[in-house]
Each structure stands twice: as C-alpha cells, then as structure tokens.
Amino acid sequence: MEITAGGRDNQDYIHMKKEIIKRWGSFLAVDDYATNYSNESALYYISPGLIKLDISLICGIDKDKNRQTILKNIVSAATKNHIAVLAEGIETEEELKVVIAGGVQYVQGFFIAKPSFEITPIPQSVTAAIAAARHHSM
C-alpha cells in the first residue's frame, strides 16, 4: 500500500494503515519521496518498507552533483532504517548508472521498460546496463 510523502497530516490514520498492513503481512511504501515537504523524518514517522524517489529528483541527476548528494543522503538514511529505495523516472542509461552507484536497489522508468498491460521482457541491452552499473558501483 502506498501513501504520498506529503500525506502525513493524520497520524491516527497512518497508524491505522500500518496496523492493517502488518496483519496482511505486507508493508507501506512512500511514493513521491523527495518532493514538497518530504524529509528524513518521514522515514522515522511512517516506517515504510519502501520509499519511491520522485522523478523530479531523478530526471537529469547524472548532470547535477547536488541532487546526487541528496540521493546518497536519502539512501543512507533509508538503509540505516532497513527501508528499500526505488527510483522512479529513469529515462537514460546515465541516470541509471548514477542511481545504482548511489545505492538505489530498485528502478523503474521508460529506460527500463515502457508502460504495458502485458508482461514483457526487459530488453537485453537494459539488463546489461543494469549489470554493468552494479559492477562499477561495487
């Protein structure tokens, strides 16, 4: 189940969602992280199993050292709290390389695969780019 990073106003409602999700054996995901007023306190307050980094942080990250630093700080805080990180909006191989080097575990975006109602294999060129990026980040 997802909640948006800015949607933290009602503590009782979020607590109720967390309890229901625990009973289902699932976890909470925070969508649109790194937008609006989201910050590291959301990681402690919401205790999600996954945060999804918004495209506004990812788009052009390969050319922006400040956003690369923000990415690394978010991933570091998430990792310390056993929270997985997904980067949304990967549109180029260069962005893919930067987010993987920054420690992001999951990726999605047009570079990976176009939206589809059918299950389609990821192109070999993309899987090769992911493998190469992971190899270089180690």
Coordinates of C-alpha atoms in Angstrom, one line a residue:
M1 CA 0.0 0.0 0.0
E2 CA 1.3 3.5 -0.9
I3 CA 0.9 6.8 0.7
T4 CA 2.4 10.0 -0.7
A5 CA 5.3 11.6 1.2
G6 CA 3.3 14.8 1.8
G7 CA 0.3 13.0 3.1
R8 CA 1.4 12.7 6.7
D9 CA -1.1 15.0 8.3
N10 CA -3.3 12.5 10.1
Q11 CA -1.1 10.4 12.5
D12 CA -4.1 8.2 13.6
Y13 CA -5.0 7.4 10.0
I14 CA -1.4 6.4 9.1
H15 CA -1.1 4.3 12.3
M16 CA -4.3 2.5 11.4
K17 CA -3.0 1.8 7.9
K18 CA 0.3 0.5 9.3
E19 CA -1.5 -1.9 11.6
I20 CA -3.8 -3.3 8.9
I21 CA -0.8 -3.7 6.5
K22 CA 1.1 -5.6 9.2
R23 CA -1.8 -8.0 9.6
W24 CA -1.7 -8.6 5.9
G25 CA 2.0 -9.5 6.1
S26 CA 2.8 -6.6 3.8
F27 CA 4.5 -3.2 4.1
L28 CA 3.9 0.5 3.5
A29 CA 5.5 2.3 0.6
V30 CA 6.0 6.1 0.5
D31 CA 5.5 7.5 -3.0
D32 CA 6.8 10.8 -4.4
Y33 CA 9.7 10.9 -1.8
A34 CA 12.0 13.9 -2.2
T35 CA 9.1 16.3 -3.3
N36 CA 7.2 19.0 -1.5
Y37 CA 7.8 18.7 2.3
S38 CA 9.0 15.2 2.5
N39 CA 12.2 14.7 4.5
E40 CA 14.0 12.2 6.6
S41 CA 11.6 12.5 9.4
A42 CA 9.1 10.6 7.2
L43 CA 11.3 7.6 7.4
Y44 CA 11.0 7.5 11.2
Y45 CA 7.4 8.7 11.4
I46 CA 5.9 6.4 8.8
S47 CA 8.4 3.5 9.0
P48 CA 7.8 2.3 5.4
G49 CA 9.2 -0.8 3.9
L50 CA 10.0 1.1 0.6
I51 CA 10.4 4.7 -0.5
K52 CA 9.9 5.7 -4.1
L53 CA 12.1 8.6 -5.2
D54 CA 10.2 11.0 -7.3
I55 CA 11.1 11.7 -10.9
S56 CA 11.8 15.3 -10.0
L57 CA 14.9 14.2 -8.1
I58 CA 15.9 11.6 -10.7
C59 CA 15.5 13.5 -14.0
G60 CA 18.9 14.8 -15.1
I61 CA 20.6 13.6 -11.8
D62 CA 23.6 12.5 -13.9
K63 CA 24.4 16.2 -14.5
D64 CA 23.6 17.6 -11.1
K65 CA 26.1 16.9 -8.2
N66 CA 23.7 18.5 -5.6
R67 CA 20.9 16.0 -6.5
Q68 CA 23.5 13.2 -6.4
T69 CA 24.4 14.2 -2.8
I70 CA 20.7 14.3 -1.8
L71 CA 20.2 10.9 -3.3
K72 CA 23.1 9.4 -1.4
N73 CA 21.9 11.0 1.9
I74 CA 18.4 9.6 1.3
V75 CA 19.7 6.1 0.5
S76 CA 22.0 6.2 3.6
A77 CA 19.1 7.2 5.9
A78 CA 16.8 4.6 4.4
T79 CA 19.5 1.8 4.5
K80 CA 20.1 2.6 8.2
N81 CA 16.4 2.0 8.8
H82 CA 16.1 -1.1 6.7
I83 CA 14.0 0.7 4.1
A84 CA 14.3 -0.3 0.4
V85 CA 14.6 2.5 -2.2
L86 CA 13.1 2.7 -5.7
A87 CA 14.0 5.4 -8.2
E88 CA 11.1 6.4 -10.5
G89 CA 11.5 8.0 -13.9
I90 CA 14.8 6.5 -15.1
E91 CA 14.9 7.7 -18.7
T92 CA 18.6 7.4 -19.7
E93 CA 21.4 4.9 -19.1
E94 CA 23.4 7.8 -17.4
E95 CA 20.6 8.3 -14.8
L96 CA 20.5 4.5 -14.2
K97 CA 24.3 4.4 -13.5
V98 CA 24.1 7.3 -11.0
V99 CA 21.2 5.9 -9.0
I100 CA 22.7 2.4 -8.9
A101 CA 26.0 3.9 -7.8
G102 CA 24.1 5.9 -5.2
G103 CA 22.8 2.6 -3.7
V104 CA 19.3 2.5 -5.0
Q105 CA 18.0 -1.1 -5.1
Y106 CA 15.0 -0.8 -7.5
V107 CA 14.5 1.2 -10.6
Q108 CA 11.6 2.0 -12.9
G109 CA 11.1 4.3 -15.9
F110 CA 11.0 4.5 -19.7
F111 CA 14.6 3.4 -20.0
I112 CA 13.8 0.2 -18.2
A113 CA 10.5 -0.6 -19.9
K114 CA 7.6 1.3 -21.5
P115 CA 4.2 1.0 -19.7
S116 CA 2.3 -2.0 -20.9
F117 CA -0.8 -4.0 -20.0
E118 CA 1.1 -7.2 -20.9
I119 CA 4.2 -8.7 -19.2
T120 CA 7.1 -8.1 -21.5
P121 CA 10.7 -9.0 -21.0
I122 CA 13.2 -6.3 -20.2
P123 CA 15.5 -5.8 -23.3
Q124 CA 18.9 -7.4 -23.0
S125 CA 20.6 -4.0 -23.5
V126 CA 18.9 -2.7 -20.4
T127 CA 19.7 -5.8 -18.3
A128 CA 23.3 -5.4 -19.5
A129 CA 23.4 -1.7 -18.5
I130 CA 22.0 -2.6 -15.0
A131 CA 24.6 -5.3 -14.5
A132 CA 27.4 -3.0 -15.7
A133 CA 26.2 -0.2 -13.4
R134 CA 26.0 -2.6 -10.4
H135 CA 29.5 -4.0 -11.2
H136 CA 31.0 -0.5 -11.4
S137 CA 29.4 0.7 -8.1
M138 CA 30.9 -2.1 -6.1

